[in-house]
PDB file of C-alpha atoms in Angstrom:
ATOM      1  CA  GLU P   1       0.000   0.000   0.000  1.00 95.00           C
ATOM      2  CA  VAL P   2       1.236   3.450  -0.917  1.00 97.00           C
ATOM      3  CA  GLN P   3       1.490   5.491   2.257  1.00 98.00           C
ATOM      4  CA  LEU P   4       3.170   8.515   3.812  1.00 98.00           C
ATOM      5  CA  VAL P   5       3.537   8.958   7.564  1.00 98.00           C
ATOM      6  CA  GLU P   6       4.790  12.214   9.038  1.00 98.00           C
ATOM      7  CA  SER P   7       6.358  12.635  12.455  1.00 98.00           C
ATOM      8  CA  GLY P   8       8.444  15.092  14.416  1.00 98.00           C
ATOM      9  CA  GLY P   9       5.925  17.813  15.116  1.00 98.00           C
ATOM     10  CA  GLY P  10       5.420  19.372  18.520  1.00 98.00           C
ATOM     11  CA  LEU P  11       5.564  22.500  20.620  1.00 98.00           C
ATOM     12  CA  ILE P  12       8.667  24.596  20.083  1.00 98.00           C
ATOM     13  CA  GLN P  13       9.707  28.018  21.306  1.00 98.00           C
ATOM     14  CA  PRO P  14      10.184  30.905  18.883  1.00 98.00           C
ATOM     15  CA  GLY P  15      13.652  30.825  17.407  1.00 98.00           C
ATOM     16  CA  GLY P  16      13.918  27.084  17.856  1.00 98.00           C
ATOM     17  CA  SER P  17      14.488  24.295  15.368  1.00 98.00           C
ATOM     18  CA  LEU P  18      12.594  21.154  14.483  1.00 98.00           C
ATOM     19  CA  ARG P  19      13.034  18.358  11.958  1.00 98.00           C
ATOM     20  CA  LEU P  20      10.019  16.719  10.417  1.00 98.00           C
ATOM     21  CA  SER P  21      10.153  13.263   8.896  1.00 98.00           C
ATOM     22  CA  CYS P  22       7.932  11.630   6.301  1.00 98.00           C
ATOM     23  CA  ALA P  23       8.311   7.873   5.950  1.00 98.00           C
ATOM     24  CA  ALA P  24       7.168   6.463   2.647  1.00 98.00           C
ATOM     25  CA  SER P  25       6.005   2.937   1.899  1.00 98.00           C
ATOM     26  CA  GLY P  26       4.830   1.292  -1.285  1.00 98.00           C
ATOM     27  CA  PHE P  27       7.012   3.499  -3.483  1.00 98.00           C
ATOM     28  CA  SER P  28      10.472   5.092  -3.501  1.00 97.00           C
ATOM     29  CA  VAL P  29      10.976   8.738  -2.589  1.00 97.00           C
ATOM     30  CA  SER P  30      14.045   8.683  -4.835  1.00 95.00           C
ATOM     31  CA  ASN P  31      11.882   8.016  -7.898  1.00 96.00           C
ATOM     32  CA  ASN P  32       9.356  10.767  -7.235  1.00 96.00           C
ATOM     33  CA  PHE P  33       9.449  14.452  -6.519  1.00 96.00           C
ATOM     34  CA  MET P  34       8.280  15.107  -2.997  1.00 98.00           C
ATOM     35  CA  ASN P  35       6.621  18.099  -1.375  1.00 98.00           C
ATOM     36  CA  TRP P  36       5.878  19.692   1.950  1.00 98.00           C
ATOM     37  CA  VAL P  37       2.630  21.623   2.295  1.00 98.00           C
ATOM     38  CA  ARG P  38       1.357  23.337   5.425  1.00 98.00           C
ATOM     39  CA  GLN P  39      -1.934  24.612   6.745  1.00 98.00           C
ATOM     40  CA  ALA P  40      -2.136  27.181   9.512  1.00 98.00           C
ATOM     41  CA  PRO P  41      -5.072  26.847  11.932  1.00 97.00           C
ATOM     42  CA  GLY P  42      -8.320  27.678  10.157  1.00 96.00           C
ATOM     43  CA  GLN P  43      -6.471  28.708   7.011  1.00 98.00           C
ATOM     44  CA  GLY P  44      -5.896  27.386   3.508  1.00 98.00           C
ATOM     45  CA  LEU P  45      -3.103  25.314   2.071  1.00 98.00           C
ATOM     46  CA  GLU P  46       0.394  26.731   1.518  1.00 98.00           C
ATOM     47  CA  TRP P  47       3.019  24.978  -0.558  1.00 98.00           C
ATOM     48  CA  VAL P  48       6.321  24.976   1.343  1.00 98.00           C
ATOM     49  CA  SER P  49       8.986  23.073  -0.592  1.00 98.00           C
ATOM     50  CA  VAL P  50       9.752  20.439  -3.223  1.00 98.00           C
ATOM     51  CA  ILE P  51      12.710  18.154  -3.898  1.00 98.00           C
ATOM     52  CA  TYR P  52      13.096  16.663  -7.339  1.00 97.00           C
ATOM     53  CA  THR P  53      14.528  13.247  -8.157  1.00 96.00           C
ATOM     54  CA  GLY P  54      17.802  14.853  -9.212  1.00 95.00           C
ATOM     55  CA  GLY P  55      18.051  16.670  -5.900  1.00 95.00           C
ATOM     56  CA  ARG P  56      17.035  20.173  -6.953  1.00 97.00           C
ATOM     57  CA  THR P  57      15.059  21.961  -4.285  1.00 98.00           C
ATOM     58  CA  PHE P  58      12.706  24.933  -4.245  1.00 98.00           C
ATOM     59  CA  TYR P  59      11.059  26.844  -1.418  1.00 98.00           C
ATOM     60  CA  ALA P  60       8.264  29.256  -0.686  1.00 98.00           C
ATOM     61  CA  ASP P  61       9.527  32.763  -0.045  1.00 97.00           C
ATOM     62  CA  SER P  62       8.174  32.581   3.507  1.00 98.00           C
ATOM     63  CA  VAL P  63      10.589  29.768   4.456  1.00 98.00           C
ATOM     64  CA  LYS P  64      13.539  30.324   2.133  1.00 98.00           C
ATOM     65  CA  GLY P  65      16.794  30.417   4.064  1.00 98.00           C
ATOM     66  CA  ARG P  66      15.211  28.872   7.166  1.00 98.00           C
ATOM     67  CA  PHE P  67      13.857  25.515   5.990  1.00 98.00           C
ATOM     68  CA  THR P  68      15.736  22.730   4.221  1.00 98.00           C
ATOM     69  CA  ILE P  69      14.144  19.808   2.442  1.00 98.00           C
ATOM     70  CA  SER P  70      16.092  16.573   2.039  1.00 98.00           C
ATOM     71  CA  ARG P  71      15.624  12.843   1.695  1.00 98.00           C
ATOM     72  CA  ASP P  72      17.359   9.640   2.730  1.00 97.00           C
ATOM     73  CA  ASN P  73      16.872   7.104  -0.023  1.00 97.00           C
ATOM     74  CA  SER P  74      18.135   4.249   2.150  1.00 97.00           C
ATOM     75  CA  LYS P  75      15.430   4.981   4.707  1.00 98.00           C
ATOM     76  CA  ASN P  76      12.893   5.969   2.045  1.00 98.00           C
ATOM     77  CA  THR P  77      12.194   9.060   4.104  1.00 98.00           C
ATOM     78  CA  LEU P  78      11.682  12.749   3.348  1.00 98.00           C
ATOM     79  CA  TYR P  79      12.717  15.444   5.820  1.00 98.00           C
ATOM     80  CA  LEU P  80      12.078  19.098   6.524  1.00 98.00           C
ATOM     81  CA  GLN P  81      14.611  20.866   8.730  1.00 98.00           C
ATOM     82  CA  MET P  82      13.016  23.991  10.145  1.00 98.00           C
ATOM     83  CA  ASN P  83      15.152  26.684  11.800  1.00 98.00           C
ATOM     84  CA  SER P  84      14.450  30.124  13.254  1.00 98.00           C
ATOM     85  CA  LEU P  85      10.827  29.216  13.801  1.00 98.00           C
ATOM     86  CA  THR P  86       8.233  31.913  14.415  1.00 98.00           C
ATOM     87  CA  ALA P  87       4.578  31.876  15.401  1.00 98.00           C
ATOM     88  CA  GLU P  88       3.714  32.217  11.696  1.00 98.00           C
ATOM     89  CA  ASP P  89       5.133  28.722  11.145  1.00 98.00           C
ATOM     90  CA  THR P  90       2.455  27.186  13.375  1.00 98.00           C
ATOM     91  CA  ALA P  91       0.587  24.755  11.153  1.00 98.00           C
ATOM     92  CA  ILE P  92      -0.161  21.192  10.214  1.00 98.00           C
ATOM     93  CA  TYR P  93       2.642  20.032   7.939  1.00 98.00           C
ATOM     94  CA  TYR P  94       1.854  17.486   5.241  1.00 98.00           C
ATOM     95  CA  CYS P  95       4.188  15.645   2.943  1.00 98.00           C
ATOM     96  CA  ALA P  96       2.857  14.762  -0.489  1.00 98.00           C
ATOM     97  CA  ARG P  97       4.094  12.845  -3.518  1.00 98.00           C
ATOM     98  CA  ASP P  98       4.485  14.213  -7.039  1.00 96.00           C
ATOM     99  CA  THR P  99       1.403  16.197  -8.080  1.00 94.00           C
ATOM    100  CA  MET P 100       0.230  15.602  -4.524  1.00 96.00           C
ATOM    101  CA  ASP P 101      -1.599  12.418  -5.431  1.00 97.00           C
ATOM    102  CA  VAL P 102      -0.625  10.850  -2.092  1.00 98.00           C
ATOM    103  CA  TRP P 103      -0.642  12.738   1.214  1.00 98.00           C
ATOM    104  CA  GLY P 104       0.365  11.905   4.730  1.00 98.00           C
ATOM    105  CA  GLN P 105      -1.942  12.479   7.661  1.00 98.00           C
ATOM    106  CA  GLY P 106       0.012  15.560   8.759  1.00 98.00           C
ATOM    107  CA  THR P 107       2.055  16.500  11.813  1.00 98.00           C
ATOM    108  CA  THR P 108       1.299  19.567  13.923  1.00 98.00           C
ATOM    109  CA  VAL P 109       3.923  22.189  14.671  1.00 98.00           C
ATOM    110  CA  THR P 110       3.133  24.816  17.283  1.00 98.00           C
ATOM    111  CA  VAL P 111       5.561  27.666  17.816  1.00 98.00           C
ATOM    112  CA  SER P 112       4.855  29.389  21.100  1.00 97.00           C
ATOM    113  CA  SER P 113       6.575  30.511  24.255  1.00 96.00           C
TER     114      SER P 113
ATOM    115  CA  ALA C   1       4.312  34.987  -7.564  1.00 94.00           C
ATOM    116  CA  ILE C   2       1.321  33.768  -9.556  1.00 96.00           C
ATOM    117  CA  GLN C   3      -1.926  34.607  -7.782  1.00 97.00           C
ATOM    118  CA  MET C   4      -4.702  32.034  -7.917  1.00 98.00           C
ATOM    119  CA  THR C   5      -8.077  33.599  -7.244  1.00 97.00           C
ATOM    120  CA  GLN C   6     -10.831  31.153  -6.414  1.00 98.00           C
ATOM    121  CA  SER C   7     -14.502  31.992  -6.493  1.00 97.00           C
ATOM    122  CA  PRO C   8     -16.740  31.811  -4.698  1.00 97.00           C
ATOM    123  CA  SER C   9     -15.071  31.527  -1.290  1.00 98.00           C
ATOM    124  CA  SER C  10     -18.088  29.574  -0.097  1.00 98.00           C
ATOM    125  CA  LEU C  11     -21.358  28.348  -1.503  1.00 97.00           C
ATOM    126  CA  SER C  12     -24.487  26.708  -0.235  1.00 98.00           C
ATOM    127  CA  ALA C  13     -25.755  23.705  -2.140  1.00 98.00           C
ATOM    128  CA  SER C  14     -28.002  20.691  -1.786  1.00 98.00           C
ATOM    129  CA  VAL C  15     -27.611  17.033  -2.580  1.00 98.00           C
ATOM    130  CA  GLY C  16     -28.171  16.537  -6.287  1.00 98.00           C
ATOM    131  CA  ASP C  17     -27.072  20.056  -7.255  1.00 98.00           C
ATOM    132  CA  ARG C  18     -24.518  20.925  -9.911  1.00 98.00           C
ATOM    133  CA  VAL C  19     -21.702  23.001  -8.414  1.00 98.00           C
ATOM    134  CA  THR C  20     -19.111  25.063 -10.266  1.00 98.00           C
ATOM    135  CA  ILE C  21     -15.949  26.504  -8.736  1.00 98.00           C
ATOM    136  CA  THR C  22     -13.607  28.793 -10.643  1.00 98.00           C
ATOM    137  CA  CYS C  23      -9.917  29.493 -10.309  1.00 98.00           C
ATOM    138  CA  ARG C  24      -8.337  32.406 -12.164  1.00 97.00           C
ATOM    139  CA  ALA C  25      -4.591  32.622 -12.643  1.00 97.00           C
ATOM    140  CA  SER C  26      -2.850  35.997 -12.680  1.00 97.00           C
ATOM    141  CA  GLN C  27      -0.724  34.903 -15.617  1.00 95.00           C
ATOM    142  CA  VAL C  28      -0.351  32.083 -18.112  1.00 90.00           C
ATOM    143  CA  ILE C  29       0.007  28.673 -16.479  1.00 95.00           C
ATOM    144  CA  ARG C  30      -0.761  26.420 -19.468  1.00 94.00           C
ATOM    145  CA  ASN C  31      -2.680  23.502 -17.972  1.00 95.00           C
ATOM    146  CA  ASP C  32      -0.478  23.189 -14.861  1.00 97.00           C
ATOM    147  CA  LEU C  33      -3.516  23.390 -12.602  1.00 98.00           C
ATOM    148  CA  HIS C  34      -4.801  20.783 -10.163  1.00 98.00           C
ATOM    149  CA  TRP C  35      -7.845  20.486  -7.912  1.00 98.00           C
ATOM    150  CA  TYR C  36      -7.987  19.065  -4.387  1.00 98.00           C
ATOM    151  CA  GLN C  37     -10.753  18.257  -1.939  1.00 98.00           C
ATOM    152  CA  GLN C  38     -10.259  18.564   1.800  1.00 98.00           C
ATOM    153  CA  ARG C  39     -12.769  17.232   4.271  1.00 98.00           C
ATOM    154  CA  PRO C  40     -12.671  18.593   7.846  1.00 95.00           C
ATOM    155  CA  GLY C  41      -9.798  17.167   9.855  1.00 96.00           C
ATOM    156  CA  LYS C  42      -8.432  15.234   6.894  1.00 97.00           C
ATOM    157  CA  ALA C  43      -5.555  15.580   4.468  1.00 98.00           C
ATOM    158  CA  PRO C  44      -6.368  16.944   1.013  1.00 98.00           C
ATOM    159  CA  GLN C  45      -7.104  14.546  -1.823  1.00 98.00           C
ATOM    160  CA  LEU C  46      -6.269  15.013  -5.494  1.00 98.00           C
ATOM    161  CA  LEU C  47      -9.353  15.152  -7.712  1.00 98.00           C
ATOM    162  CA  ILE C  48      -8.233  16.570 -11.054  1.00 98.00           C
ATOM    163  CA  TYR C  49      -4.716  16.979 -12.457  1.00 98.00           C
ATOM    164  CA  ARG C  50      -3.516  18.960 -15.475  1.00 97.00           C
ATOM    165  CA  ALA C  51      -6.768  20.920 -15.495  1.00 98.00           C
ATOM    166  CA  SER C  52      -9.010  18.172 -16.813  1.00 98.00           C
ATOM    167  CA  SER C  53      -7.675  14.688 -16.052  1.00 98.00           C
ATOM    168  CA  LEU C  54      -9.638  12.720 -13.483  1.00 98.00           C
ATOM    169  CA  GLN C  55      -7.464  11.135 -10.809  1.00 98.00           C
ATOM    170  CA  SER C  56      -7.838   7.376 -10.512  1.00 97.00           C
ATOM    171  CA  GLY C  57     -10.546   6.388  -8.062  1.00 97.00           C
ATOM    172  CA  VAL C  58     -12.292   9.758  -8.113  1.00 98.00           C
ATOM    173  CA  PRO C  59     -15.999   9.611  -9.030  1.00 98.00           C
ATOM    174  CA  SER C  60     -16.877  10.740 -12.538  1.00 98.00           C
ATOM    175  CA  ARG C  61     -19.226  13.423 -11.206  1.00 98.00           C
ATOM    176  CA  PHE C  62     -16.069  15.517 -10.755  1.00 98.00           C
ATOM    177  CA  SER C  63     -14.720  17.220 -13.856  1.00 98.00           C
ATOM    178  CA  GLY C  64     -12.281  19.980 -14.679  1.00 98.00           C
ATOM    179  CA  SER C  65     -11.965  22.323 -17.609  1.00 97.00           C
ATOM    180  CA  GLY C  66     -10.210  25.444 -18.795  1.00 95.00           C
ATOM    181  CA  SER C  67      -6.852  26.378 -20.230  1.00 86.00           C
ATOM    182  CA  GLY C  68      -6.119  29.687 -18.588  1.00 79.00           C
ATOM    183  CA  PRO C  69      -6.531  32.068 -17.149  1.00 93.00           C
ATOM    184  CA  ASP C  70      -9.856  30.613 -15.977  1.00 95.00           C
ATOM    185  CA  PHE C  71     -10.232  27.034 -14.805  1.00 98.00           C
ATOM    186  CA  THR C  72     -13.367  25.332 -13.565  1.00 98.00           C
ATOM    187  CA  LEU C  73     -14.127  22.434 -11.270  1.00 98.00           C
ATOM    188  CA  THR C  74     -17.621  21.036 -11.689  1.00 98.00           C
ATOM    189  CA  ILE C  75     -19.381  18.620  -9.397  1.00 98.00           C
ATOM    190  CA  SER C  76     -22.505  17.216 -10.953  1.00 96.00           C
ATOM    191  CA  ASN C  77     -25.110  15.535  -8.780  1.00 95.00           C
ATOM    192  CA  LEU C  78     -23.581  16.661  -5.463  1.00 98.00           C
ATOM    193  CA  GLN C  79     -23.380  13.888  -2.885  1.00 98.00           C
ATOM    194  CA  PRO C  80     -23.306  14.167   0.932  1.00 97.00           C
ATOM    195  CA  GLU C  81     -19.599  13.285   1.031  1.00 97.00           C
ATOM    196  CA  ASP C  82     -18.808  16.182  -1.336  1.00 98.00           C
ATOM    197  CA  PHE C  83     -19.475  18.833   1.304  1.00 97.00           C
ATOM    198  CA  ALA C  84     -15.883  19.931   1.821  1.00 98.00           C
ATOM    199  CA  THR C  85     -13.392  22.623   0.896  1.00 98.00           C
ATOM    200  CA  TYR C  86     -11.842  22.655  -2.572  1.00 98.00           C
ATOM    201  CA  TYR C  87      -8.499  24.128  -3.592  1.00 98.00           C
ATOM    202  CA  CYS C  88      -6.767  24.734  -6.880  1.00 98.00           C
ATOM    203  CA  LEU C  89      -2.977  24.650  -7.230  1.00 98.00           C
ATOM    204  CA  GLN C  90      -0.688  25.949  -9.966  1.00 97.00           C
ATOM    205  CA  ASP C  91       2.702  24.283 -10.387  1.00 97.00           C
ATOM    206  CA  TYR C  92       3.698  26.152 -13.532  1.00 96.00           C
ATOM    207  CA  ASN C  93       6.030  28.570 -11.771  1.00 95.00           C
ATOM    208  CA  PHE C  94       7.754  28.732  -8.405  1.00 97.00           C
ATOM    209  CA  PRO C  95       6.544  29.451  -5.846  1.00 97.00           C
ATOM    210  CA  TRP C  96       3.664  27.083  -6.454  1.00 98.00           C
ATOM    211  CA  THR C  97       0.465  28.648  -5.198  1.00 98.00           C
ATOM    212  CA  PHE C  98      -2.919  27.432  -4.013  1.00 98.00           C
ATOM    213  CA  GLY C  99      -6.179  29.247  -4.360  1.00 98.00           C
ATOM    214  CA  GLN C 100      -7.706  30.406  -1.085  1.00 98.00           C
ATOM    215  CA  GLY C 101     -10.283  27.613  -1.103  1.00 98.00           C
ATOM    216  CA  THR C 102     -13.999  27.214  -1.692  1.00 98.00           C
ATOM    217  CA  LYS C 103     -16.134  25.748   1.044  1.00 98.00           C
ATOM    218  CA  VAL C 104     -19.168  23.831  -0.179  1.00 98.00           C
ATOM    219  CA  GLU C 105     -21.777  23.709   2.575  1.00 97.00           C
TER     220      GLU C 105
END
């Protein structure tokens, strides 16, 4: 079964760092481009980042320079390293495959003192 | 960044209705436009990709059309499970951008 499972969310103080993980099963993250999408409480969807099969990465302006997307092919896992977190980063973070045809269940990040 | 303007932001409908949601792109995006459904408390689900292609497993009452700047998602014969929020997404240019969503209630 094709599945994505996120983990790593939690409560973090402003200025802190967090790394999200997205474990894939039923397909290889190395053979697909992979995305992170987030949704702030009560708000719409915001694309965050993508990593292509060749390793090229792109980011939303709101996270550029603070977030880093990566993957570990041996673990078939996608990551999002988040630094210098602010309250505006509070959201449910989803990973999604390709044209977002497969989504994880999401992991919640709350940035608050 | 390309702006995706969805309309309406919400609509009231009944089971059996035909519902149309529009997404307007602020510039050319070819057919790099996708539609998603999100039910409360759930992850989004892909309905339509490349403007008009029905994702596998999605009921045929969902259809997409348009080639820019206006794109349309149509739900014919609305079913109880279709009451949800719908989003469009352009992946023609970075940063990729979603519409603000349309809540069908």
